[in-house]
Short mmCIF file of C-alpha atoms and ligand atoms in Angstrom, two decimals:
data_model
loop_
_atom_site.label_atom_id
_atom_site.label_comp_id
_atom_site.label_asym_id
_atom_site.label_seq_id
_atom_site.Cartn_x
_atom_site.Cartn_y
_atom_site.Cartn_z
CA MET S 196 -17.24 -11.98 8.65
CA ARG S 197 -16.11 -10.60 5.30
CA LEU S 198 -15.84 -13.19 2.57
CA LEU S 199 -12.50 -11.80 1.48
CA THR S 200 -11.13 -12.16 5.04
CA LEU S 201 -12.29 -15.78 5.19
CA LEU S 202 -10.69 -16.57 1.83
CA THR S 203 -7.46 -14.78 2.81
CA ILE S 204 -7.27 -16.73 6.10
CA ALA S 205 -7.89 -19.99 4.21
CA GLU S 206 -5.23 -19.11 1.63
CA LEU S 207 -2.67 -18.16 4.31
CA THR S 208 -3.38 -21.30 6.38
CA LEU S 209 -3.11 -23.53 3.32
CA GLY S 210 0.06 -21.75 2.22
CA GLY S 211 1.54 -22.07 5.74
CA ALA S 212 0.69 -25.79 5.99
CA GLY S 213 2.15 -26.38 2.53
CA LEU S 214 5.32 -24.44 3.40
CA VAL S 215 5.91 -26.31 6.69
CA ALA S 216 5.26 -29.65 5.00
CA SER S 217 7.59 -28.90 2.11
CA VAL S 218 10.38 -27.63 4.42
CA VAL S 219 10.14 -30.76 6.59
CA LEU S 220 9.97 -33.02 3.53
CA MET S 221 12.96 -31.27 1.93
CA GLY S 222 14.90 -31.63 5.20
CA SER S 223 14.08 -35.31 5.51
CA THR S 224 14.92 -35.92 1.84
CA SER S 225 18.35 -34.36 2.14
CA ARG S 226 18.92 -36.21 5.42
CA LEU S 227 17.98 -39.46 3.69
CA ALA S 228 20.46 -38.64 0.90
CA ARG S 229 23.22 -38.03 3.48
CA LEU S 230 22.40 -41.24 5.31
CA ALA S 231 22.39 -43.20 2.03
CA SER S 232 25.84 -41.84 1.15
CA GLY S 233 27.07 -42.76 4.71
CA ILE S 234 25.74 -46.30 4.26
CA THR S 235 27.50 -46.56 0.86
CA THR S 236 30.80 -45.39 2.40
CA ALA S 237 30.46 -47.89 5.27
CA VAL S 238 29.73 -50.74 2.83
CA ASP S 239 32.70 -49.70 0.65
CA SER S 240 34.94 -49.69 3.78
CA VAL S 241 33.77 -53.20 4.75
CA TYR S 242 34.41 -54.43 1.21
CA THR S 243 37.89 -52.79 1.00
CA ALA S 244 38.94 -53.99 4.49
CA GLU S 245 37.94 -57.53 3.51
CA GLN S 246 39.91 -57.17 0.26
CA ALA S 247 42.97 -56.06 2.29
CA GLU S 248 42.55 -59.10 4.58
CA ARG S 249 42.33 -61.43 1.60
CA ALA S 250 45.43 -59.85 -0.01
CA LEU S 251 47.36 -60.19 3.29
CA LEU S 252 46.53 -63.89 3.63
CA LEU S 253 47.30 -64.49 -0.05
CA HIS S 254 50.66 -62.74 0.35
CA ASN S 255 51.50 -64.92 3.33
CA ARG S 256 50.56 -68.14 1.54
CA GLU S 257 52.24 -67.33 -1.80
CA SER S 258 55.45 -66.23 0.04
CA ALA S 259 55.60 -69.58 1.85
CA LEU S 260 54.88 -71.55 -1.34
CA TYR S 261 57.64 -69.70 -3.21
CA LEU S 262 60.16 -70.48 -0.51
CA ILE S 263 59.22 -74.15 -0.64
CA THR S 264 58.79 -74.61 -4.43
CA LYS S 265 60.90 -71.72 -5.81
CA ARG S 266 58.39 -71.43 -8.58
CA GLN S 267 58.11 -68.06 -10.32
CA GLU S 268 54.30 -68.01 -10.45
CA HIS S 269 54.17 -67.89 -6.63
CA LEU S 270 56.58 -65.01 -6.64
CA HIS S 271 54.39 -63.24 -9.15
CA LEU S 272 51.19 -63.87 -7.13
CA ARG S 273 52.92 -62.76 -3.91
CA ASP S 274 53.94 -59.43 -5.51
CA GLN S 275 50.42 -58.90 -6.85
CA ALA S 276 48.97 -59.60 -3.35
CA ARG S 277 51.36 -57.06 -1.81
CA ARG S 278 50.31 -54.42 -4.29
CA ASP S 279 46.65 -55.20 -3.62
CA LEU S 280 47.19 -54.97 0.13
CA GLU S 281 48.97 -51.60 -0.12
CA SER S 282 46.33 -50.12 -2.44
CA ALA S 283 43.45 -51.39 -0.23
CA LEU S 284 45.06 -49.88 2.87
CA LYS S 285 45.54 -46.57 0.99
CA GLU S 286 41.96 -46.61 -0.20
CA LEU S 287 40.70 -47.28 3.32
CA SER S 288 42.22 -44.00 4.48
CA ASN S 289 39.76 -42.18 2.14
CA PHE S 290 36.78 -43.82 3.87
CA SER S 291 37.86 -43.42 7.48
CA GLU S 292 35.92 -40.56 9.04
CA SER S 293 35.52 -41.35 12.73
CA GLN S 294 38.26 -41.34 15.35
CA ARG S 295 37.73 -45.07 16.01
CA GLU S 296 38.09 -45.92 12.32
CA ARG S 297 41.23 -43.85 11.91
CA HIS S 298 42.76 -45.50 14.99
CA ALA S 299 41.97 -49.05 13.77
CA LEU S 300 43.29 -48.23 10.29
CA GLU S 301 46.50 -46.76 11.74
CA LYS S 302 47.03 -49.92 13.76
CA ALA S 303 46.27 -52.15 10.74
CA VAL S 304 48.74 -50.16 8.56
CA THR S 305 51.51 -50.27 11.26
CA ASN S 306 51.04 -54.01 11.71
CA ALA S 307 50.94 -54.64 7.96
CA GLU S 308 54.15 -52.60 7.43
CA ALA S 309 55.82 -54.52 10.32
CA TYR S 310 54.72 -57.86 8.78
CA LEU S 311 56.08 -56.96 5.34
CA ARG S 312 59.32 -55.57 6.78
CA GLU S 313 59.92 -58.61 9.01
CA ARG S 314 59.15 -61.05 6.18
CA ASP S 315 61.47 -59.19 3.71
CA GLN S 316 64.23 -59.18 6.30
CA LEU S 317 63.84 -62.84 7.31
CA GLU S 318 63.70 -63.95 3.67
CA ALA S 319 66.89 -62.00 2.90
CA GLU S 320 68.58 -63.77 5.81
CA GLY S 321 67.61 -67.09 4.19
CA ASN S 322 65.32 -68.39 6.94
CA SER S 323 63.02 -71.34 6.32
CA ALA S 324 59.34 -70.91 5.54
CA ASP S 325 58.36 -72.33 8.92
CA ALA S 326 60.69 -69.99 10.81
CA ILE S 327 59.44 -66.96 8.89
CA PHE S 328 55.81 -68.01 9.48
CA THR S 329 56.42 -68.23 13.24
CA ALA S 330 58.35 -64.96 13.40
CA THR S 331 55.78 -62.92 11.44
CA ALA S 332 52.72 -64.53 13.09
CA SER S 333 52.27 -61.73 15.59
CA SER S 334 52.29 -58.81 13.06
CA LEU S 335 50.17 -60.86 10.63
CA ASP S 336 47.56 -61.57 13.32
CA GLY S 337 47.73 -57.94 14.45
CA THR S 338 47.02 -56.66 10.90
CA GLN S 339 44.21 -59.16 10.45
CA GLY S 340 42.72 -58.28 13.84
CA TRP S 341 42.69 -54.53 13.22
CA LEU S 342 41.23 -55.06 9.74
CA GLU S 343 38.46 -57.16 11.37
CA THR S 344 37.90 -54.33 13.86
CA LEU S 345 37.58 -51.92 10.92
CA VAL S 346 35.02 -54.23 9.28
CA GLN S 347 33.09 -54.44 12.54
CA ILE S 348 33.10 -50.64 13.04
CA ASN S 349 31.80 -50.05 9.51
CA TYR S 350 29.23 -52.80 9.79
CA GLU S 351 27.86 -51.23 13.00
CA GLN S 352 27.96 -47.82 11.34
CA ALA S 353 25.96 -49.09 8.34
CA GLN S 354 23.37 -50.66 10.65
CA ASN S 355 23.11 -47.46 12.69
CA LEU S 356 22.70 -45.34 9.55
CA GLN S 357 20.07 -47.73 8.24
CA LYS S 358 18.07 -47.34 11.47
CA GLN S 359 18.29 -43.55 11.21
CA ALA S 360 17.19 -43.72 7.56
CA LYS S 361 14.17 -45.78 8.55
CA SER S 362 13.08 -43.34 11.26
CA THR S 363 13.64 -40.34 8.90
CA ASP S 364 11.56 -42.10 6.28
CA ALA S 365 8.80 -42.73 8.86
CA LEU S 366 8.96 -39.04 9.90
CA GLY S 367 8.61 -37.99 6.24
CA ASP S 368 5.58 -40.26 5.82
CA LEU S 369 4.04 -38.86 9.02
CA VAL S 370 4.61 -35.24 7.97
CA GLY S 371 3.24 -35.92 4.47
CA ALA S 372 0.13 -37.63 5.84
CA SER S 373 -0.42 -34.91 8.48
CA ALA S 374 -0.01 -32.14 5.88
CA SER S 375 -2.52 -33.87 3.56
CA ALA S 376 -4.94 -34.33 6.47
CA ALA S 377 -4.50 -30.66 7.50
CA VAL S 378 -5.12 -29.47 3.91
CA MET S 379 -8.23 -31.65 3.65
CA LEU S 380 -9.50 -30.37 7.00
CA ILE S 381 -8.90 -26.72 6.06
CA LEU S 382 -10.59 -27.21 2.67
CA ALA S 383 -13.55 -28.99 4.30
CA GLY S 384 -13.81 -26.14 6.83
CA VAL S 385 -13.68 -23.51 4.09
CA PHE S 386 -16.33 -25.34 2.03
CA PHE S 387 -18.54 -25.73 5.09
CA LEU S 388 -18.24 -22.04 5.99
CA LEU S 389 -18.80 -20.97 2.38
CA HIS S 390 -21.83 -23.23 2.12
CA ARG S 391 -23.35 -22.04 5.38
CA GLY S 392 -22.22 -18.44 5.26
CA LEU S 393 -22.46 -17.68 1.54
CA LYS S 394 -24.49 -20.17 -0.49
CA ARG S 395 -27.68 -20.03 1.58
CA PRO S 396 -27.80 -16.22 1.99
CA LEU S 397 -26.90 -15.83 -1.69
CA ILE S 398 -29.77 -18.08 -2.83
CA HIS S 399 -32.08 -16.23 -0.43
CA LEU S 400 -30.96 -12.87 -1.83
CA ILE S 401 -31.47 -14.08 -5.43
CA ARG S 402 -35.02 -15.25 -4.57
CA GLU S 403 -35.84 -11.91 -2.94
CA VAL S 404 -34.41 -9.97 -5.89
CA GLU S 405 -36.48 -12.16 -8.24
CA THR S 406 -39.67 -11.12 -6.42
CA LEU S 407 -38.82 -7.50 -7.33
CA GLU S 408 -39.36 -8.58 -10.93
CA THR S 409 -43.07 -9.02 -10.16
CA GLY S 410 -43.20 -5.37 -9.09
CA LYS S 411 -43.53 -6.05 -5.35
CA LEU S 412 -41.22 -3.61 -3.61
CA SER S 413 -40.59 -5.55 -0.40
CA THR S 414 -37.45 -4.90 1.65
CA ILE S 415 -34.60 -7.37 1.16
CA THR S 416 -33.22 -9.27 4.19
CA VAL S 417 -29.73 -8.08 5.13
CA ALA S 418 -27.83 -11.28 6.04
CA GLY S 419 -24.76 -13.36 5.23
CA PRO S 420 -21.18 -12.18 4.71
CA ALA S 421 -20.44 -8.45 4.79
CA GLU S 422 -20.21 -8.19 0.99
CA LEU S 423 -23.73 -9.63 0.57
CA GLN S 424 -25.01 -7.35 3.32
CA GLU S 425 -23.58 -4.36 1.43
CA VAL S 426 -25.35 -5.49 -1.78
CA ALA S 427 -28.64 -5.99 0.14
CA THR S 428 -28.30 -2.54 1.77
CA VAL S 429 -27.70 -0.84 -1.60
CA LEU S 430 -30.71 -2.70 -3.06
CA ASN S 431 -32.85 -1.62 -0.09
CA HIS S 432 -31.88 2.02 -0.71
CA LEU S 433 -32.95 1.61 -4.32
CA ILE S 434 -36.20 -0.07 -3.27
CA ASP S 435 -36.92 2.83 -0.86
CA ARG S 436 -36.35 5.34 -3.62
CA LEU S 437 -38.59 3.38 -5.98
CA ARG S 438 -41.31 3.25 -3.31
CA GLN S 439 -41.08 7.01 -2.80
CA GLN S 440 -41.19 7.57 -6.56
CA ARG S 441 -44.22 5.30 -6.88
CA GLU S 442 -45.97 7.10 -4.02
CA SER S 443 -45.37 10.55 -5.48
CA GLN S 444 -46.45 9.24 -8.91
CA LEU S 445 -49.69 7.97 -7.36
CA ARG S 446 -50.26 11.20 -5.41
CA PHE S 447 -49.81 13.17 -8.60
CA LEU S 448 -52.19 10.87 -10.47
CA ALA S 449 -54.74 11.02 -7.66
CA GLY S 450 -54.73 14.82 -7.93
CA ILE S 451 -55.25 14.69 -11.69
CA ALA S 452 -57.96 12.00 -11.43
CA HIS S 453 -59.79 14.00 -8.82
CA ASP S 454 -59.69 17.16 -10.92
CA LEU S 455 -60.87 15.24 -14.00
CA ARG S 456 -63.93 13.79 -12.28
CA THR S 457 -65.90 17.09 -12.12
CA PRO S 458 -65.63 18.10 -15.83
CA LEU S 459 -66.25 14.47 -16.81
CA ASN S 460 -69.47 14.36 -14.82
CA ALA S 461 -70.55 17.63 -16.42
CA ILE S 462 -69.91 16.22 -19.92
CA LYS S 463 -71.76 12.99 -19.02
CA LEU S 464 -74.82 14.84 -17.77
CA SER S 465 -74.79 17.23 -20.73
CA VAL S 466 -74.62 14.33 -23.23
CA GLN S 467 -77.47 12.52 -21.45
CA TYR S 468 -79.51 15.76 -21.37
CA MET S 469 -78.90 16.42 -25.07
CA ALA S 470 -79.92 12.83 -25.93
CA THR S 471 -83.31 13.37 -24.28
CA GLY S 472 -83.99 16.38 -26.55
CA GLU S 473 -84.99 16.44 -30.20
CA VAL S 474 -82.07 14.99 -32.13
CA ASP S 475 -81.88 13.13 -35.45
CA GLU S 476 -80.40 9.62 -35.90
CA ASP S 477 -76.88 10.86 -36.80
CA GLN S 478 -76.76 13.20 -33.83
CA ARG S 479 -78.04 10.38 -31.53
CA SER S 480 -75.34 7.95 -32.64
CA THR S 481 -72.70 10.69 -32.19
CA LEU S 482 -74.02 11.38 -28.70
CA LEU S 483 -73.93 7.64 -27.95
CA ALA S 484 -70.31 7.43 -29.15
CA VAL S 485 -69.41 10.43 -26.95
CA ASP S 486 -71.21 8.80 -24.04
CA ARG S 487 -69.19 5.55 -24.49
CA GLN S 488 -65.92 7.43 -24.66
CA VAL S 489 -66.84 9.42 -21.54
CA LEU S 490 -67.72 6.12 -19.83
CA GLN S 491 -64.32 4.67 -20.81
CA LEU S 492 -62.55 7.81 -19.58
CA ASP S 493 -64.56 7.73 -16.38
CA ARG S 494 -63.50 4.12 -15.78
CA GLN S 495 -59.82 4.96 -16.25
CA VAL S 496 -60.13 7.91 -13.88
CA GLY S 497 -61.91 5.57 -11.44
CA ASP S 498 -59.00 3.08 -11.74
CA LEU S 499 -56.55 5.86 -10.98
CA LEU S 500 -58.45 6.86 -7.88
CA ASP S 501 -58.86 3.23 -6.78
CA THR S 502 -55.17 2.54 -7.22
CA THR S 503 -54.27 5.43 -4.97
CA ARG S 504 -56.86 4.24 -2.43
CA VAL S 505 -55.58 0.65 -2.60
CA GLU S 506 -51.96 1.75 -2.18
CA ALA S 507 -52.98 3.89 0.78
CA GLY S 508 -54.90 0.89 2.22
CA HIS S 509 -58.31 2.59 1.90
CA LEU S 510 -60.21 0.07 -0.19
CA GLU S 511 -63.63 -0.30 1.42
CA LEU S 512 -66.04 -3.09 0.55
CA LYS S 513 -69.80 -3.01 1.05
CA VAL S 514 -70.42 -6.72 1.25
CA SER S 515 -73.83 -8.39 0.84
CA GLU S 516 -75.12 -11.69 -0.50
CA GLN S 517 -75.20 -11.57 -4.31
CA ASN S 518 -75.96 -13.86 -7.20
CA LEU S 519 -72.71 -13.74 -9.16
CA THR S 520 -74.47 -14.72 -12.39
CA GLU S 521 -76.68 -11.62 -12.18
CA LEU S 522 -73.66 -9.33 -11.65
CA VAL S 523 -71.88 -10.92 -14.61
CA GLU S 524 -75.04 -10.67 -16.76
CA SER S 525 -75.42 -6.95 -16.11
CA SER S 526 -71.79 -6.30 -17.10
CA VAL S 527 -72.20 -8.44 -20.21
CA LYS S 528 -75.31 -6.38 -21.06
CA ILE S 529 -73.35 -3.13 -20.84
CA PHE S 530 -70.71 -4.39 -23.28
CA SER S 531 -72.96 -6.33 -25.67
CA GLY S 532 -73.51 -4.21 -28.69
CA VAL S 533 -70.57 -1.91 -27.86
CA SER S 534 -68.72 -3.53 -30.72
CA PRO S 535 -70.50 -5.59 -33.40
CA ARG S 536 -67.23 -7.44 -34.10
CA HIS S 537 -67.09 -8.72 -30.53
CA PRO S 538 -70.09 -10.95 -29.81
CA ILE S 539 -70.20 -11.87 -26.12
CA ARG S 540 -71.42 -15.36 -25.20
CA LEU S 541 -72.39 -16.07 -21.62
CA SER S 542 -72.86 -19.48 -20.08
CA ALA S 543 -73.88 -19.90 -16.45
CA PRO S 544 -75.50 -22.57 -14.28
CA ASP S 545 -79.28 -22.45 -13.89
CA CYS S 546 -79.10 -22.21 -10.12
CA PRO S 547 -78.04 -18.96 -8.38
CA VAL S 548 -74.30 -18.64 -7.74
CA LEU S 549 -74.21 -17.01 -4.33
CA CYS S 550 -71.28 -15.05 -3.02
CA ASP S 551 -70.75 -12.50 -0.25
CA CYS S 552 -69.31 -9.58 -2.18
CA ASP S 553 -69.44 -5.87 -2.97
CA PRO S 554 -71.61 -5.81 -6.15
CA LEU S 555 -70.20 -2.47 -7.35
CA ARG S 556 -66.61 -3.63 -6.99
CA ILE S 557 -67.21 -7.02 -8.63
CA GLY S 558 -69.07 -5.17 -11.41
CA GLN S 559 -66.06 -2.88 -11.74
CA VAL S 560 -63.73 -5.91 -12.11
CA MET S 561 -66.02 -7.51 -14.70
CA ASN S 562 -66.28 -4.24 -16.65
CA ASN S 563 -62.54 -3.91 -16.64
CA LEU S 564 -61.93 -7.45 -17.89
CA LEU S 565 -64.65 -7.19 -20.55
CA SER S 566 -63.44 -3.80 -21.74
CA ASN S 567 -59.88 -5.23 -21.97
CA ALA S 568 -61.14 -8.28 -23.88
CA ILE S 569 -62.64 -5.93 -26.49
CA LYS S 570 -59.76 -3.44 -26.44
CA TYR S 571 -57.05 -6.06 -26.90
CA SER S 572 -58.88 -7.96 -29.67
CA PRO S 573 -58.51 -5.32 -32.41
CA SER S 574 -59.46 -7.78 -35.17
CA GLY S 575 -62.64 -8.81 -33.39
CA GLY S 576 -63.61 -12.31 -32.26
CA GLU S 577 -66.03 -13.91 -29.90
CA ILE S 578 -65.73 -13.27 -26.18
CA ARG S 579 -66.80 -16.16 -23.97
CA VAL S 580 -67.89 -15.53 -20.39
CA THR S 581 -68.40 -18.59 -18.22
CA VAL S 582 -69.76 -18.73 -14.68
CA SER S 583 -69.12 -22.06 -12.95
CA LEU S 584 -69.67 -23.58 -9.54
CA HIS S 585 -67.09 -25.59 -7.62
CA GLU S 586 -67.04 -27.17 -4.21
CA SER S 587 -66.10 -24.08 -2.26
CA THR S 588 -65.64 -21.47 -4.96
CA ALA S 589 -67.45 -19.73 -7.77
CA CYS S 590 -65.49 -18.97 -10.93
CA VAL S 591 -65.88 -16.53 -13.79
CA GLY S 592 -63.77 -17.00 -16.91
CA ILE S 593 -63.45 -14.36 -19.65
CA THR S 594 -61.85 -15.69 -22.82
CA ASP S 595 -61.03 -13.57 -25.83
CA GLN S 596 -59.42 -14.23 -29.22
CA GLY S 597 -57.21 -11.17 -29.11
CA ILE S 598 -53.51 -10.36 -29.32
CA GLY S 599 -52.64 -12.40 -26.22
CA ILE S 600 -49.79 -11.77 -23.77
CA ALA S 601 -46.22 -13.03 -24.21
CA ALA S 602 -45.02 -15.49 -21.51
CA GLU S 603 -42.34 -13.06 -20.27
CA ASP S 604 -45.00 -10.34 -19.76
CA LEU S 605 -47.33 -12.56 -17.72
CA THR S 606 -45.25 -12.14 -14.56
CA GLY S 607 -46.20 -8.87 -12.99
CA ILE S 608 -49.10 -8.11 -15.35
CA PHE S 609 -51.24 -7.46 -12.23
CA GLU S 610 -48.82 -4.81 -10.90
CA PRO S 611 -49.68 -1.10 -11.30
CA PHE S 612 -48.54 0.57 -14.53
CA ARG S 613 -47.56 -2.71 -16.18
CA ARG S 614 -48.34 -2.73 -19.88
CA THR S 615 -46.99 -5.18 -22.45
CA ALA S 616 -44.51 -3.95 -25.03
CA SER S 617 -46.92 -4.77 -27.89
CA THR S 618 -49.75 -2.63 -26.46
CA ARG S 619 -47.75 0.25 -24.96
CA GLU S 620 -47.55 2.22 -28.20
CA ALA S 621 -50.57 0.97 -30.14
CA ILE S 622 -53.49 0.75 -27.68
CA PRO S 623 -54.29 3.52 -25.19
CA GLY S 624 -54.34 2.68 -21.47
CA VAL S 625 -52.56 3.41 -18.21
CA GLY S 626 -51.92 -0.11 -16.88
CA LEU S 627 -53.99 0.15 -13.70
CA GLY S 628 -57.17 -1.86 -14.38
CA LEU S 629 -55.72 -5.31 -13.67
CA SER S 630 -53.89 -4.20 -10.52
CA VAL S 631 -57.12 -2.73 -9.12
CA ALA S 632 -59.04 -5.89 -10.14
CA LYS S 633 -56.51 -8.06 -8.34
CA ARG S 634 -56.68 -6.02 -5.14
CA ILE S 635 -60.49 -6.06 -5.21
CA ILE S 636 -60.69 -9.83 -5.75
CA GLU S 637 -58.04 -10.51 -3.10
CA ALA S 638 -59.93 -8.23 -0.66
CA HIS S 639 -62.87 -10.65 -1.18
CA GLY S 640 -60.61 -13.62 -0.32
CA GLY S 641 -60.48 -14.71 -3.96
CA THR S 642 -57.87 -15.02 -6.71
CA ILE S 643 -57.43 -13.80 -10.27
CA ARG S 644 -55.28 -15.67 -12.80
CA VAL S 645 -54.46 -15.37 -16.46
CA THR S 646 -53.42 -17.83 -19.14
CA SER S 647 -52.55 -16.49 -22.53
CA THR S 648 -50.92 -17.30 -25.85
CA ARG S 649 -49.67 -14.54 -28.09
CA GLY S 650 -51.75 -14.13 -31.22
CA VAL S 651 -54.36 -16.65 -29.96
CA GLY S 652 -56.04 -14.97 -27.00
CA SER S 653 -56.28 -14.77 -23.23
CA THR S 654 -58.39 -16.18 -20.43
CA PHE S 655 -58.78 -14.31 -17.15
CA THR S 656 -60.25 -16.40 -14.34
CA LEU S 657 -61.77 -15.03 -11.14
CA GLN S 658 -62.26 -17.29 -8.19
CA LEU S 659 -64.43 -16.14 -5.26
CA PRO S 660 -65.39 -17.97 -2.08
CA ARG S 661 -68.82 -19.46 -2.70
CA LYS S 662 -71.70 -19.08 -0.33
CA VAL S 663 -73.76 -22.27 -0.03
CA SER S 664 -77.47 -21.39 0.10
CA GLN S 665 -79.28 -22.19 3.36
CA ASP S 666 -82.15 -23.73 1.35
CA ALA S 667 -79.85 -26.11 -0.53
P1 ADP H 168 -54.63 -0.86 -19.46
O1 ADP H 168 -55.58 -1.71 -20.23
O2 ADP H 168 -55.19 0.47 -19.11
O3 ADP H 168 -53.28 -0.80 -20.08
P2 ADP H 168 -54.76 -2.99 -17.49
O4 ADP H 168 -54.18 -3.05 -16.11
O5 ADP H 168 -56.19 -3.28 -17.63
O6 ADP H 168 -54.36 -1.57 -18.05
O7 ADP H 168 -53.94 -4.01 -18.36
C1 ADP H 168 -52.53 -4.08 -18.22
C2 ADP H 168 -51.90 -4.64 -19.49
O8 ADP H 168 -52.26 -6.01 -19.61
C3 ADP H 168 -52.44 -4.02 -20.74
O9 ADP H 168 -51.71 -2.84 -21.07
C4 ADP H 168 -52.22 -5.11 -21.76
O10 ADP H 168 -50.88 -5.04 -22.24
C5 ADP H 168 -52.40 -6.36 -20.97
N1 ADP H 168 -53.76 -6.93 -21.11
C6 ADP H 168 -54.80 -6.82 -20.26
N2 ADP H 168 -55.87 -7.51 -20.71
C7 ADP H 168 -55.51 -8.07 -21.87
C8 ADP H 168 -56.17 -8.93 -22.82
N3 ADP H 168 -57.44 -9.33 -22.66
N4 ADP H 168 -55.47 -9.33 -23.91
C9 ADP H 168 -54.18 -8.95 -24.07
N5 ADP H 168 -53.51 -8.15 -23.22
C10 ADP H 168 -54.16 -7.71 -22.13
#
């Protein structure tokens, strides 16, 4: 699946869940607001109906007391109670919304009007308080009864609204919790898919790309989301092109190396022939210098040819039992005296160090490492060669006091055509000796390693499988 598609689906799902949750929560919030206002109205109605009831009873009592005592304060309180009753009844009409409420209010108003009218009339006729009380009892009770009904209706309404508010609140909580759970689930799913589908293939791709740094042109695995697969495919195209370029470079070099071999051999033989003739000291040392240069050139041409053979998988070994110390000694002999500023010190165990190996190839590796040790120590310095025996391996270490190799150059130093920045311009070479040495040693089942510090020197260490003598 494409990563972008996955992220778009996750975004849309999250957006959708958020939208549904917010719509439901908005709906339940406004419903709660409506219910709260309904409850307030119902409570106000109950309060006003009870106020009307109180005013009615007060009016009745103060009217009777006035008739009995004829005191002005009762008259005053009776008038105030009447006004309160009328205003409460008027106010109640603002609260009445349902049919039942309006009906009860209508009845309460009719009864209250009848009570007031009857009382006014009976008082004007000069009836006694007792007679008036008896005559108005029915309309008074009627008003009180309908006001009670109104209180009851509003009380029930408030309870009903409260129940609805509770269930709406519970629904809101449920929707909120479900939306949070859904968001968490979606996020967890997205993280899981990203981890499985992206993180692992990405780390794998990075590791494979890092191996390119060492010069190994191995094909990159095409896996993971489509975007990563596209990157891997593009990289594989590049790797293919690099491989082709390297092959044609090697073919070209093989051609040149082959053509160089014949004139080089002719020069070598001519120099050796001239040295056998009658020559003075100066001429002899010049011939020796030419011979060394030809030898160096011959080695480089040999490296070129070997590299092409190795790359084509044609490295052949002629293996036989050898004393490694003797092979090392003969290489050391060749290079001792090549440069007076580079004394070579050899240390080796007294016993033979036996290995199954191709003596010419191991000699070639030793020559290469020794010639490098001299070449890359331009200010001179001792070169130490150590042969050592271990449980199952035999080791040869070549340590120089030369320019050394920077840490960042150490990776890939054994790949063909690798040369450090500090030597590329100043010291001649083609960057093939170490790669050939590595292939030769690995073909023997051994390893070659280097440790180096810039400006201090380098140590190259060969490790070969050791052959334990039958006599031992
Ligand atoms: P060449 O010597 O022809 O360049 P090599 O494959 O033998 O090719 O060496 C590769 C590179 O490794 C050299 O160019 C040099 O930068 C570095 N190198 C090899 N040996 C040494 C050494 N003893 N001291 C410092 N640098 C070295």
